[in-house]
Coordinates of C-alpha atoms in Angstrom, one line a residue:
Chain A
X971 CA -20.5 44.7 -0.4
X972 CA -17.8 42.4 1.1
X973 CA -14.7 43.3 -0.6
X974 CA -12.6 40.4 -2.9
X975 CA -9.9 40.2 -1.0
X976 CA -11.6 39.4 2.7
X977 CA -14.3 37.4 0.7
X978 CA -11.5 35.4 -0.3
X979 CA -9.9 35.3 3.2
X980 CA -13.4 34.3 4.6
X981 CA -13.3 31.3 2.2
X982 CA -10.3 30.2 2.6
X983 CA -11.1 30.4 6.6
X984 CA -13.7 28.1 6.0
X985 CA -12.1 25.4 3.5
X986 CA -9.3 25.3 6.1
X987 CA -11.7 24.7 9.4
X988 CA -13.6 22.8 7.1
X989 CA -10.7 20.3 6.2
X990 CA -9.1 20.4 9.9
X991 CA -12.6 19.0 11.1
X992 CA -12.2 16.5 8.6
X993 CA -9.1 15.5 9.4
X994 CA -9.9 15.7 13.4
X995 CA -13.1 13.3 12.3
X996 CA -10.4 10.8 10.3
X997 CA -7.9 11.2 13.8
X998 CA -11.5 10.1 15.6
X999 CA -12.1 7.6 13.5
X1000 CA -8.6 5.8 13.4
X1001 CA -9.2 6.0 17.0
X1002 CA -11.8 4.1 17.7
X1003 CA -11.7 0.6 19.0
X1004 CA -14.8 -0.7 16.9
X1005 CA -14.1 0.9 14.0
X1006 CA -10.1 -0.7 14.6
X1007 CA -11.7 -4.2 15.0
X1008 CA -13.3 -3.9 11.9
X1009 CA -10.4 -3.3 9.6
X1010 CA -8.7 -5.5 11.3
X1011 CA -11.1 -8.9 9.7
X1012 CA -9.0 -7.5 6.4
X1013 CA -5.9 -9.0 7.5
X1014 CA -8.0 -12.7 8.1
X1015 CA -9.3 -11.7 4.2
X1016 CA -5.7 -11.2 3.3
X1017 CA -4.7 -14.0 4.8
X1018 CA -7.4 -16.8 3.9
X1019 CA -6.6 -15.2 0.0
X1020 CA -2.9 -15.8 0.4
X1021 CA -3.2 -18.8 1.6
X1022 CA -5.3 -20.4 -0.7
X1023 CA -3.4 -19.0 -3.5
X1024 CA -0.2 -20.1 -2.8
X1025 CA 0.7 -23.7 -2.3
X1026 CA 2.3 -24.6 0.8
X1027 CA 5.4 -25.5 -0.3
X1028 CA 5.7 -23.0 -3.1
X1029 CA 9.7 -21.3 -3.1
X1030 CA 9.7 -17.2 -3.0
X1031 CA 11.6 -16.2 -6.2
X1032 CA 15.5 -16.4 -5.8
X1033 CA 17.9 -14.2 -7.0
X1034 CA 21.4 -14.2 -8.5
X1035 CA 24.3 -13.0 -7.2
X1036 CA 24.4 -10.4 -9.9
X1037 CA 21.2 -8.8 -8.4
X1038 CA 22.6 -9.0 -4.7
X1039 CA 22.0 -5.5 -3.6
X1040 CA 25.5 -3.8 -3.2
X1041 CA 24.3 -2.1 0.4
X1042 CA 22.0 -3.9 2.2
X1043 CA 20.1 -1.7 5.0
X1044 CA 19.9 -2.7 8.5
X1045 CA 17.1 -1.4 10.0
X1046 CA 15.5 -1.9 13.9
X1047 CA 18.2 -2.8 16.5
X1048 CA 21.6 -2.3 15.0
X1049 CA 23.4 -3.1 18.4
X1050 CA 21.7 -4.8 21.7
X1051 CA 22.4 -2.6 24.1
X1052 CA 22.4 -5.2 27.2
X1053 CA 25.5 -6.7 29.1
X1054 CA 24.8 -10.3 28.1
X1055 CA 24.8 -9.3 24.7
X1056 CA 28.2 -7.3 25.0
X1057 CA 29.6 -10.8 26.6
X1058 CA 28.2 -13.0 23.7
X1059 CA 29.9 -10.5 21.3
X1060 CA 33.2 -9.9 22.8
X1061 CA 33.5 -14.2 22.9
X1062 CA 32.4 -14.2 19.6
X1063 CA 29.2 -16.2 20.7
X1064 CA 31.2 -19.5 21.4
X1065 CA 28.8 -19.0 25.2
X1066 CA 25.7 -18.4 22.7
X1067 CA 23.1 -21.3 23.0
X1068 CA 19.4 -21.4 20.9
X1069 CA 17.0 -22.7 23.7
X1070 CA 14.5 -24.3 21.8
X1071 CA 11.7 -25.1 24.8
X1072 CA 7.9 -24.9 25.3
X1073 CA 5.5 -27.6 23.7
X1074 CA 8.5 -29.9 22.2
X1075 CA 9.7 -33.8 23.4
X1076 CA 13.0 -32.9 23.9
X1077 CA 14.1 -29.1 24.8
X1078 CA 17.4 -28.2 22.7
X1079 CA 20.1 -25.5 24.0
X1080 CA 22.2 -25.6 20.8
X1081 CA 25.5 -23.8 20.0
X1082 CA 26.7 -21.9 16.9
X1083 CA 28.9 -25.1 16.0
X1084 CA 25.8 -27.7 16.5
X1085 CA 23.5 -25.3 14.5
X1086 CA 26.4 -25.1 11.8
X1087 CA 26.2 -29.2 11.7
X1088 CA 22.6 -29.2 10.9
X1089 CA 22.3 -29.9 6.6
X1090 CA 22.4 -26.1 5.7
X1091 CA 20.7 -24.0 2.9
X1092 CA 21.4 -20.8 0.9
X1093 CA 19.1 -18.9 -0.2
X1094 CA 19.2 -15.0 -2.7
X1095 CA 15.7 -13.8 -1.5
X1096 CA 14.4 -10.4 -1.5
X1097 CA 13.9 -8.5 2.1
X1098 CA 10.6 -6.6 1.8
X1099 CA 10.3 -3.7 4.7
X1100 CA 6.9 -2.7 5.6
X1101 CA 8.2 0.7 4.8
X1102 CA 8.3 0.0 1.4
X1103 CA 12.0 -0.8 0.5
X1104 CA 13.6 -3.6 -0.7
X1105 CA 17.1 -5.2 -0.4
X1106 CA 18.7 -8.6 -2.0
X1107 CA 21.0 -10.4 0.2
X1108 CA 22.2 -14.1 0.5
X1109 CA 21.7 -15.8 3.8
X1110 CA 22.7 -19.0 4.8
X1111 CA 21.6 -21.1 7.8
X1112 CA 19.9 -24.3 8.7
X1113 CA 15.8 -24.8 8.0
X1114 CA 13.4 -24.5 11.1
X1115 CA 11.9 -27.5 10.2
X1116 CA 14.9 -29.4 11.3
X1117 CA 15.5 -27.6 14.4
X1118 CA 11.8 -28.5 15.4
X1119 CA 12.3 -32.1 14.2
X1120 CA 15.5 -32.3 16.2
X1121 CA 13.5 -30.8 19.7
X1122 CA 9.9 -32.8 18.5
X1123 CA 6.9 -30.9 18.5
X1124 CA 4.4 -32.0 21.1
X1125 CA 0.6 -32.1 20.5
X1126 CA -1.3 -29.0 20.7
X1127 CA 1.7 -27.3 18.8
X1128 CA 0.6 -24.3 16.6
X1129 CA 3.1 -21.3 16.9
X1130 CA 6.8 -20.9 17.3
X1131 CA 7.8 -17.6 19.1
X1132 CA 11.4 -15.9 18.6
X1133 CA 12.5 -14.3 21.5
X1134 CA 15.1 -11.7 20.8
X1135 CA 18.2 -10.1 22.3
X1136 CA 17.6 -6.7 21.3
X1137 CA 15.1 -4.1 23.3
X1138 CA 13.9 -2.0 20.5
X1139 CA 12.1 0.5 23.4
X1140 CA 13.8 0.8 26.7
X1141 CA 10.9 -0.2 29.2
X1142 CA 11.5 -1.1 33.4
X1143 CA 9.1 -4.4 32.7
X1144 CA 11.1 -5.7 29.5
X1145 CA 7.8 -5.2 27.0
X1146 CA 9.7 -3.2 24.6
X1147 CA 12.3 -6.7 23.8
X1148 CA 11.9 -7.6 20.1
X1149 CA 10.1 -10.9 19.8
X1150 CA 8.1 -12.4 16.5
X1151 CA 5.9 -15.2 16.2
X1152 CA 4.7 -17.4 12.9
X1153 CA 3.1 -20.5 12.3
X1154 CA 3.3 -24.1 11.9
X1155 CA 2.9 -23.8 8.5
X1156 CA 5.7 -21.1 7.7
X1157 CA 7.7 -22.5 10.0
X1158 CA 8.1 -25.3 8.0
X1159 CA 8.4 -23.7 5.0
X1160 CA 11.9 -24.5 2.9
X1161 CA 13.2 -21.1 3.2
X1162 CA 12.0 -20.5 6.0
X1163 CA 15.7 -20.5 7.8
X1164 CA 17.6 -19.3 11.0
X1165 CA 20.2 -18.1 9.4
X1166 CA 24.2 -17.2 10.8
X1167 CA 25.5 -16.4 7.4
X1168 CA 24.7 -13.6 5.0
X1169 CA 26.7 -12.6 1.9
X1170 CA 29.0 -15.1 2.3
X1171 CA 30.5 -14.1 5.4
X1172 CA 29.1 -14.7 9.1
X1173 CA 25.9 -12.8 9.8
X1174 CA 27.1 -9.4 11.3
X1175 CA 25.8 -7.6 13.9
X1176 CA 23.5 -4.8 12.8
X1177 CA 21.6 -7.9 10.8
X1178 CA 21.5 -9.6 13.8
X1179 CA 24.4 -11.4 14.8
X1180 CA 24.5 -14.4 15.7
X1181 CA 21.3 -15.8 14.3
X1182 CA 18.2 -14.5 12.9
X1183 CA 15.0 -15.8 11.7
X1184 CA 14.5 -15.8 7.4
X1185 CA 10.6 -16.2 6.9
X1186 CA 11.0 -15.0 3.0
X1187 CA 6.6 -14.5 2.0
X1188 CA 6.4 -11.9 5.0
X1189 CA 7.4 -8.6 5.3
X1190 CA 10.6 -7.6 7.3
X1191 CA 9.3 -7.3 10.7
X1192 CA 8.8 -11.3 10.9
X1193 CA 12.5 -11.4 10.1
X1194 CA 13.5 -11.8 13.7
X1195 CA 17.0 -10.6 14.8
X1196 CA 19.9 -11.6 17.7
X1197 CA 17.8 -15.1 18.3
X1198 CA 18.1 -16.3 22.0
X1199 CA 14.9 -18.7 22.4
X1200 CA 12.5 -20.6 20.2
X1201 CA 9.4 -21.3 22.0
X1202 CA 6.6 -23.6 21.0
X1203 CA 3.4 -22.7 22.2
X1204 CA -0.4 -23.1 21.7
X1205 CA -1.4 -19.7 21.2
X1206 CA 0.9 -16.7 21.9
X1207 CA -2.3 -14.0 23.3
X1208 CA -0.6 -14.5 27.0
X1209 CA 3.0 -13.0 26.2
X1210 CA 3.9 -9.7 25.9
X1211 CA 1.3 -7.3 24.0
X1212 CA -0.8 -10.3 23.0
X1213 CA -0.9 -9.7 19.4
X1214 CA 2.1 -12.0 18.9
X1215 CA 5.1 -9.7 17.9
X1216 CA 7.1 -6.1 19.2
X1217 CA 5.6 -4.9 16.0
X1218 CA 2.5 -6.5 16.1
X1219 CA 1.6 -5.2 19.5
X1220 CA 2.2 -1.9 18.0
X1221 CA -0.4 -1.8 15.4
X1222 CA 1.3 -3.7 12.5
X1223 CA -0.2 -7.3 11.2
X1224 CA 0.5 -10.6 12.5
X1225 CA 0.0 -11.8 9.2
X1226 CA 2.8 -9.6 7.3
X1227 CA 2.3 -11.3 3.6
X1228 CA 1.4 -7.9 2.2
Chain B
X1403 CA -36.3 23.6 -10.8
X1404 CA -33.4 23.9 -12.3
X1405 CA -32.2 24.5 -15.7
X1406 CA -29.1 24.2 -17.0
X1407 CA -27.2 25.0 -20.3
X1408 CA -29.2 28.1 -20.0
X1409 CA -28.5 29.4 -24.0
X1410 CA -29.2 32.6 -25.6
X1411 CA -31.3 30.6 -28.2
X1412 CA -33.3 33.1 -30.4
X1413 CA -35.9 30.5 -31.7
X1414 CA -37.2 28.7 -28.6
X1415 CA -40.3 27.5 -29.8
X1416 CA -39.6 23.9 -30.1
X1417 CA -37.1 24.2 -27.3
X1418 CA -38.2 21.0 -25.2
X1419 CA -36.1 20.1 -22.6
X1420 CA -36.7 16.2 -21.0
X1421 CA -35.1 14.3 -18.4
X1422 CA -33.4 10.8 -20.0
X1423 CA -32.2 7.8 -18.1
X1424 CA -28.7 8.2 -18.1
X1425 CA -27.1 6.1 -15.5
X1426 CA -27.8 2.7 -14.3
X1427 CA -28.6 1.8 -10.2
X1428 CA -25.1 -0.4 -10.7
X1429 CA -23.1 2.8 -12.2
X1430 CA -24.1 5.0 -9.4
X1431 CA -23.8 2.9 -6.8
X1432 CA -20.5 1.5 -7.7
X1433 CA -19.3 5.0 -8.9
X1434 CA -19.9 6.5 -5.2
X1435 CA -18.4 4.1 -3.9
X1436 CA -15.6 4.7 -5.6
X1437 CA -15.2 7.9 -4.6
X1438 CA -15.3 7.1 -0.6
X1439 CA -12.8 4.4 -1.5
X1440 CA -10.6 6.3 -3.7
X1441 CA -9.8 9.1 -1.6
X1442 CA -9.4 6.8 1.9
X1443 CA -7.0 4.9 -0.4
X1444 CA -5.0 7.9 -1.4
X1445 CA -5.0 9.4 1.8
X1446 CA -3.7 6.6 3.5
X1447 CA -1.3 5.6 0.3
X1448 CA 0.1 8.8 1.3
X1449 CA 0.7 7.6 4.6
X1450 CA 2.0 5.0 4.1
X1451 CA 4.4 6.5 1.4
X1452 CA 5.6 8.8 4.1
X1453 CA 6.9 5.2 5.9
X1454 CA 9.5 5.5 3.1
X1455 CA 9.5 8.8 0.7
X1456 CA 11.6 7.4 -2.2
X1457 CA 11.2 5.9 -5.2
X1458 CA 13.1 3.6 -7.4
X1459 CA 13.6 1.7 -10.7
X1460 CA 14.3 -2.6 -10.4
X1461 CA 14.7 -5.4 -8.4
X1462 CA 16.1 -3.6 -5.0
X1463 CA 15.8 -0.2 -3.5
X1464 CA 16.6 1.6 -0.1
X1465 CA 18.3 4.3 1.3
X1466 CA 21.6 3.4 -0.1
X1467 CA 20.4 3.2 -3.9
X1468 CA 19.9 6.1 -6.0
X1469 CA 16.3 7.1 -6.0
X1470 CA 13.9 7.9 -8.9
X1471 CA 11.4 10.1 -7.3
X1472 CA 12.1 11.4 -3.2
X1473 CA 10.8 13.8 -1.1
X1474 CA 13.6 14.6 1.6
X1475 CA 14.3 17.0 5.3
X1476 CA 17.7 18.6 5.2
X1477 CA 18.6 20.8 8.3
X1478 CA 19.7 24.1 7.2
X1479 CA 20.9 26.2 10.2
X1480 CA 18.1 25.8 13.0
X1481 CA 15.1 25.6 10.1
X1482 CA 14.4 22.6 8.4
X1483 CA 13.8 22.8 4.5
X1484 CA 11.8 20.3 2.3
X1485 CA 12.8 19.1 -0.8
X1486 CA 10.7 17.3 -4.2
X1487 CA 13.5 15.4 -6.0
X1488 CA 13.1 14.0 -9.4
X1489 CA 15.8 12.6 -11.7
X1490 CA 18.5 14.9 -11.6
X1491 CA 16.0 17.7 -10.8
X1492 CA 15.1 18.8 -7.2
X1493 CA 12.6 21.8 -6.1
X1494 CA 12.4 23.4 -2.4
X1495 CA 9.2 22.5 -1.2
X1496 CA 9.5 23.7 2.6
X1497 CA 6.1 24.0 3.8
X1498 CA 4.3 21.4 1.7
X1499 CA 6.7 18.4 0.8
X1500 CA 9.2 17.3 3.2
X1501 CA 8.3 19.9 5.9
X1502 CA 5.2 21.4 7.0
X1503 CA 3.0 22.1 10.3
X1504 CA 2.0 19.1 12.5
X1505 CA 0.5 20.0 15.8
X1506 CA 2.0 23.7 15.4
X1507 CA 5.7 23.6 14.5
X1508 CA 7.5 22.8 11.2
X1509 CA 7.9 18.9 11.5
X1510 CA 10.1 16.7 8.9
X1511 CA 7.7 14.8 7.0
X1512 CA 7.1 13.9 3.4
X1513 CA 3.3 14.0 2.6
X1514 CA 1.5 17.4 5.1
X1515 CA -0.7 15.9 8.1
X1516 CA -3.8 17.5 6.1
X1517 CA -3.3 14.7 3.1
X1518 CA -2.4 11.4 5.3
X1519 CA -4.5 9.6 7.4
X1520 CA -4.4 9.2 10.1
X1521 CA -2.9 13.1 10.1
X1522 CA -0.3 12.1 12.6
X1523 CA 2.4 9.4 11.3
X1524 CA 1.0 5.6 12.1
X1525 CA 2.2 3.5 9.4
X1526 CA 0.3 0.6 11.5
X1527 CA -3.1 2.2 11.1
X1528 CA -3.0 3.9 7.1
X1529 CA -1.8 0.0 6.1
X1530 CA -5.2 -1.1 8.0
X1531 CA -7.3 1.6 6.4
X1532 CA -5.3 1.3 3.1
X1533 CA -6.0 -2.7 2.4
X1534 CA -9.9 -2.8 3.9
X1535 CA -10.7 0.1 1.1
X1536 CA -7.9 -1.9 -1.5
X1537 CA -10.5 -5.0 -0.8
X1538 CA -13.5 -3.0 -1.0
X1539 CA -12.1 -1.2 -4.4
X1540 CA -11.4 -4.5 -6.1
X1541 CA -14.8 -6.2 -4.7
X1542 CA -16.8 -3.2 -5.9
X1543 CA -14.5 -2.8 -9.6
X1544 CA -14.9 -6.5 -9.9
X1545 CA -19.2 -6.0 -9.5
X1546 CA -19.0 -2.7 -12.2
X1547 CA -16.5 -4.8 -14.7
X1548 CA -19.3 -7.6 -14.8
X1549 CA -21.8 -5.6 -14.9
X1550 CA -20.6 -3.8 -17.7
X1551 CA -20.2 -6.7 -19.6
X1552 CA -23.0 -8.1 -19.3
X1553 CA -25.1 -5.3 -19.5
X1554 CA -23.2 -4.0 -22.6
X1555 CA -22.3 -0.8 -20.6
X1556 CA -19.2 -0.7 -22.5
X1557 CA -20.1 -1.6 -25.7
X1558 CA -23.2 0.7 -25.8
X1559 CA -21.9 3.8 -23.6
X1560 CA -17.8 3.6 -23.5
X1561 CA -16.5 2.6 -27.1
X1562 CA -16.3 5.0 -29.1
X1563 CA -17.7 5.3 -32.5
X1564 CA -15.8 4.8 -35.6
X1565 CA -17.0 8.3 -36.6
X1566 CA -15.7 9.7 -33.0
X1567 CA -12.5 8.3 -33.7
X1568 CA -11.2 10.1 -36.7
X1569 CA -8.5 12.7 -36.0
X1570 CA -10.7 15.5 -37.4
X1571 CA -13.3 15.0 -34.7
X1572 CA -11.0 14.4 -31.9
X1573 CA -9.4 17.9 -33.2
X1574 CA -12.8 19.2 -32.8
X1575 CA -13.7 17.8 -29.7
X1576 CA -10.7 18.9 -28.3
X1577 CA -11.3 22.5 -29.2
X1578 CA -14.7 22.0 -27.6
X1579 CA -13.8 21.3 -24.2
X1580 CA -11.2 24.0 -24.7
X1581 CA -13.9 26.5 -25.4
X1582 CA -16.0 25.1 -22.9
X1583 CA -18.5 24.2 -25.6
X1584 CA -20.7 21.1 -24.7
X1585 CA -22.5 19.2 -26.5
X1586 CA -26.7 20.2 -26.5
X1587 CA -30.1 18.1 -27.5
X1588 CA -29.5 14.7 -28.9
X1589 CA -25.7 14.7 -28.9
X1590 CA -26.0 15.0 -25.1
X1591 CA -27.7 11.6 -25.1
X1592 CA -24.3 10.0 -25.1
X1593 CA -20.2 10.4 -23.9
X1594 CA -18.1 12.5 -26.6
X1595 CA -15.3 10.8 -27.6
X1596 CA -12.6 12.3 -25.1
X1597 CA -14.9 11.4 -22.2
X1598 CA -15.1 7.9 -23.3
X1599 CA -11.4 7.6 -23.9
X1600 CA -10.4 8.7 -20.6
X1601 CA -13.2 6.8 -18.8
X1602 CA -11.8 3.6 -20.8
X1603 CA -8.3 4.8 -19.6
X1604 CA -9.1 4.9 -16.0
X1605 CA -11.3 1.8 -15.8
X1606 CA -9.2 -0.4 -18.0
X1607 CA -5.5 1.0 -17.6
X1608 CA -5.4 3.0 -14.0
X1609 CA -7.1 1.4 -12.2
X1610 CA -6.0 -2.7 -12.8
X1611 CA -2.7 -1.0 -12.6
X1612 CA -2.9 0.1 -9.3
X1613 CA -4.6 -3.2 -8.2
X1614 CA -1.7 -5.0 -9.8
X1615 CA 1.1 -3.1 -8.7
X1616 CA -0.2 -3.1 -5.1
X1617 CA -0.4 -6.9 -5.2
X1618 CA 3.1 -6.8 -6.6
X1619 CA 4.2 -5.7 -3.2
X1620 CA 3.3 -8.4 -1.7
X1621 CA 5.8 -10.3 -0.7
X1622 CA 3.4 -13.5 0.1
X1623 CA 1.6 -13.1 -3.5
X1624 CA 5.3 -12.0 -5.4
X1625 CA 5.9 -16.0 -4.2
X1626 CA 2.3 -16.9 -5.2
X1627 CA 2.6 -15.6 -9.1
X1628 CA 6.4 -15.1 -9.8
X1629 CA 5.8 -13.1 -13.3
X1630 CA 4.2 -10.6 -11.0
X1631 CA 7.6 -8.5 -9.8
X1632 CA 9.1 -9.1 -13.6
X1633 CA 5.6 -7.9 -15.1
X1634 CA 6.6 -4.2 -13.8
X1635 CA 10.5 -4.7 -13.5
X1636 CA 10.7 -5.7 -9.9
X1637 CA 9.0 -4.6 -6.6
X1638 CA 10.4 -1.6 -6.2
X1639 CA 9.7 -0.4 -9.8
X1640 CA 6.0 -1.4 -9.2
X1641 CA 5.8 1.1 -6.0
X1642 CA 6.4 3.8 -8.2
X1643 CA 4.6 3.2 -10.9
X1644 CA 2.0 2.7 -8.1
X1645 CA 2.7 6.4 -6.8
X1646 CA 2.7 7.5 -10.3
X1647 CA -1.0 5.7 -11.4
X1648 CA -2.4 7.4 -8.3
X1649 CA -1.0 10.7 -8.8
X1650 CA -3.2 10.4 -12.9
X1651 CA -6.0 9.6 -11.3
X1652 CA -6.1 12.6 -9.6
X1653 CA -5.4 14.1 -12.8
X1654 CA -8.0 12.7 -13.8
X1655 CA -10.5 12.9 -10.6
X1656 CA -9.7 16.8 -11.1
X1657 CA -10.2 17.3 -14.7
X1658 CA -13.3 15.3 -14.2
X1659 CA -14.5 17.7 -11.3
X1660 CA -13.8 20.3 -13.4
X1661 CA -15.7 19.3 -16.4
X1662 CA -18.5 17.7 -14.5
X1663 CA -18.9 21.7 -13.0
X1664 CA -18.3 23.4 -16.3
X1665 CA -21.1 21.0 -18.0
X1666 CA -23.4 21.7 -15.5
X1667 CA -23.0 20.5 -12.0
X1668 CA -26.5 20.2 -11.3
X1669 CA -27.7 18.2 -13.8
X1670 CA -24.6 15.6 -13.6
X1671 CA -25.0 15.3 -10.1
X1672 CA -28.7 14.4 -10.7
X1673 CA -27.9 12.1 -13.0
X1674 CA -25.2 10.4 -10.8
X1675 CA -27.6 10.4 -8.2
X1676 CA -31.2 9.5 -9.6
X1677 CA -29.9 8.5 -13.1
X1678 CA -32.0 11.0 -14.5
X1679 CA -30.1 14.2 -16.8
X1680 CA -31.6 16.9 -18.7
X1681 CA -31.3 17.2 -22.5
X1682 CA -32.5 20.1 -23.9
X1683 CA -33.8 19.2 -27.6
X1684 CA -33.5 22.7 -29.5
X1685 CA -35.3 21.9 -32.4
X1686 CA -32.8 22.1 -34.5
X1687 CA -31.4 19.6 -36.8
X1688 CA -28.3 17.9 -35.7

C-alpha cells in the first residue's frame, strides 16, 4: 500500500499539472485570433447599450471643489522625451501651434493665445483609468466643437484623431507615438474639451502640457496628452496600428465607456 | 446504480427509495452556465484587479490616497516580499499575494499567474474576457430571474416557510449541517431553510450587486444614471465592494461544494444534470 504522505505528493502532482494545463489551455485560448474576434463583438454590444442609454448631450456628473482630489496621478508619459518637445517647453510653448487638418474647409494652426480666445469652459469631472483608479481634477479649456466649427468639417467626416507629442515606446518607425481617436458624436460633446488649464493653474507637464484632450464618458486612455495635430478623417484603419489609438492597437477598446 | 445516504436503518422493509423531479431544464441549464461564467469572470476580475491592487472608500482613489484593501511588492534586500494590507492591518504574503512564480522566478504581482487569466499580465485581454462573460452572466441571470417568476420557482422552492423561519428551527438546522446530518424521505423533497436563505442571498443580493457595481465603473453609464456612483458612495467605493461581493461568492461557491459533496455528490449532480434526485422514503413517519 502507497504510503499517506507520497499518496498525497502524487495528488498534489496531479492537481498542480492538472491546473498548469488549464491554465496553458486559458494562455491558448486568449491567443487565438478567432476566439479574440469573438469577444471583441462585446465592445459593439457595450457600445450600441451605451449609446442608446445615454442621450447625446447628457453632462457626466460634476464635482465640487471640495471633492477635488488633493493628488492627482499622472500616469503614461510624464515628460516627452524628443527635442521639439524640449524647445516648446523651454519657450513656454509661445512656438506651440494645434494643426487642425485633414477633412475640414479651412485647416487651422492655432497658438496657445488664439485657443485661450476661443469662449472657454470648466469643468470638476472624474478621471477614470482603465486600471481601476480614479482622480478629481478641474480642467479648463475651450470645447472641440468650436475648434471643428472654426476649421469646418468637410463631408465624409466621421473621426477626429489626436496626434500626440509623447512616444510612450521608443520604436525606429515612430509606431510607439501616443495618438487617440473618438467620434463625431463625442467630439461634440459639451465637455468634451482640449484643455490648457487644470486646477486653476496652466496644465503642467506630466498631464500633458500644453494641451490635452478631456473626453469625460471614456476611460483615461482617450484622454489624449501633449496635443500637436487634430486630424479629421474618414476612418482611421490606415494610421498607425489600425485599431485607432497607442492603446487601442495594444489590445485595449476603442470604445473605452466601461 | 448508485445509492446514496446509505443509513444503518434497522427496519428496511418499507425502505423505498424513488427518483423525484427536482430541477427544471431552465435551472440546470442556466445554473451551468453560471458556473463557466462565474469562474472566467473571477479569473479575469483578478486580472484585471492586478491592473491596480488597491482598494478604496469615496469619490476618488489612486496611488496617493490611503487605501482600504491593497496587495503590495516591497524589495527587501535582493528578494522581493508580498504583502495583504487591510485597514491598519498588513500580513506577509510572499509567495501567494504580491509575489509568486511567473515563468520560474519570483515576479511582483498581486493576484499568482495560476488565478488570472490570461496567466501572464494583459489587462487588454482579461477586460475582453471579463465583459463578454459580464454580458453573458446578466443575459443568462436575466432568463433564470423570469423564469423564476413566472414559473413560481421562487415562491414554491426558495421562500422559506413560516415554520422554517422560527429561530428554534434555524437553531436546529444549523446544528444539522454542523453534524453533517441531512435531511432523508419526504423532507428531502424540498431546500431546508439555510439553503434557501443563502440561495436567496446569492441570487437577489450577490449577484445584482456585482452587476451593479460593475456598471458603476463605467464611466459612460456613471453619466447615463448619475445616482449610480452615489448609490455605493462613489466609483471607487463600488470597486471594492465589487472585490468584496466576489470574494462571498466564493464563500459561498465553496461552502456550496462542500455541502453538495457531503449530501451526496452523486445524487446532486444527477439532479443538476438530469433533474432527477433520489429520496429515500424510510417508512417512517415524519
Amino acid at each position: 500500500m502507497t504510503p499517506p504522505s507520497s499518496r498525497r505528493r502524487f495528488l498534489a502532482g496531479l492537481a498542480s499539472g492538472a491546473g498548469a494545463f488549464a491554465l496553458a489551455g486559458c494562455d491558448r485560448l486568449v491567443q487565438n485570433a478567432d476566439v479574440d474576434s469573438v469577444l471583441r463583438n462585446t465592445e459593439k454590444l457595450t457600445m450600441r447599450g451605451q449609446r442608446a442609454l445615454l442621450p447625446r448631450q447628457r453632462l457626466a456628473r460634476e464635482y465640487a471643489e471640495a471633492d477635488l482630489s488633493p493628488d492627482f496621478r499622472a500616469n503614461g508619459t510624464q515628460m516627452p522625451d524628443s527635442d521639439e518637445y524640449a524647445h516648446l517647453l523651454e519657450r513656454e510653448f509661445v512656438d506651440w501651434r494645434l494643426q487642425v487638418d485633414g477633412l475640414v474647409q479651412r485647416p487651422q494652426s492655432l497658438s496657445l493665445a488664439e485657443l485661450k480666445r476661443f469662449p472657454s469652459r470648466t469643468q470638476i469631472t472624474r478621471h477614470d483609468c482603465v486600471e481601476g483608479w480614479s482622480a478629481i481634477g478641474k480642467w479648463r479649456g475651450v470645447p472641440l466643437a468650436q475648434v471643428l466649427d472654426a476649421a469646418g468639417l468637410k463631408p465624409g467626416a466621421r473621426y477626429v484623431v489626436l496626434h500626440c507629442a509623447d512616444e510612450l515606446e521608443k520604436t525606429l518607425d515612430g509606431s510607439g507615438r501616443y495618438y487617440e481617436s473618438i467620434d463625431l458624436l463625442d467630439a461634440y460633446h459639451p465637455q468634451t474639451i482640449l484643455a490648457y488649464g487644470m486646477n486653476g493653474k496652466d496644465l503642467p507637464v506630466p498631464h500633458g502640457a500644453p494641451l490635452r484632450l478631456r473626453v469625460e464618458r471614456q476611460l483615461g486612455y482617450k484622454h489624449a496628452k501633449y496635443l500637436m495635430r487634430i486630424e479629421v478623417v474618414d476612418a482611421f484603419g490606415a494610421l498607425f496600428g489600425g485599431r485607432g489609438g497607442y492603446w487601442e492597437d495594444r489590445g485595449y477598446e476603442w470604445y473605452a465607456g466601461i | 446504480m448508485a445509492i446514496s445516504n446509505p443509513s444503518p436503518v434497522v427496519t428496511p422493509p418499507a425502505a423505498r427509495r424513488q427518483l423525484i423531479r427536482r430541477h427544471s431544464a431552465t435551472v440546470r441549464i442556466t445554473h451551468w452556465l453560471n458556473v463557466v461564467c462565474l469562474s472566467f469572470l473571477l479569473l479575469s476580475g483578478l486580472q484585471i484587479f492586478n491592473a491596480h491592487p488597491r482598494l478604496y472608500w469615496g469619490q476618488y482613489g489612486a496611488d496617493a490616497d490611503q487605501a482600504f484593501i491593497a496587495i503590495s511588492t516591497k524589495q527587501s534586500g535582493n528578494a522581493l516580499q508580498g504583502f495583504f494590507q487591510i485597514g491598519p492591518l498588513s500580513i506577509q504574503t510572499t509567495g501567494f499575494l504580491g509575489v509568486s512564480d511567473e515563468g520560474g522566478s519570483a515576479t511582483a504581482r498581486a493576484f499568482p499567474a495560476w488565478l488570472t487569466i490570461p496567466s501572464y499580465h494583459d489587462l487588454g485581454a482579461g477586460r475582453h474576457w471579463h465583459f463578454f462573460f459580464a454580458w453573458l452572466l446578466v443575459l443568462n441571470g436575466l432568463i433564470y430571474l423570469t423564469y423564476g417568476v413566472w414559473r413560481g420557482h421562487f415562491r414554491r422552492d426558495l421562500l422559506p416557510s413560516g415554520g422554517q423561519l422560527t429561530p428554534r428551527h434555524l437553531w436546529q438546522e444549523v446544528l444539522d449541517h454542523a453534524r453533517l446530518r441531512f435531511a432523508r424521505g419526504e423532507a428531502a423533497r424540498r431546500y431546508n431553510a439555510l439553503q434557501k436563505l443563502s440561495y436567496l442571498v446569492v441570487v437577489f443580493g450577490l449577484l445584482p450587486l456585482m452587476v451593479l457595481t460593475g456598471l458603476t465603473m463605467s464611466p459612460g453609464l456613471d453619466t447615463a444614471f448619475h445616482f449610480l456612483p452615489d448609490l455605493f458612495g462613489g466609483r471607487p467605493s463600488a470597486r471594492t465592494l465589487h472585490f468584496i461581493s466576489a470574494f462571498l461568492l466564493v464563500l459561498f461557491v465553496v461552502v456550496h461544494v462542500v455541502m453538495v459533496i457531503a449530501s451526496g455528490l452523486w445524487n446532486n449532480l444527477r439532479s443538476m444534470l438530469s433533474g432527477r434526485y433520489a429520496i429515500t422514503d424510510e417508512g417512517t413517519a415524519r
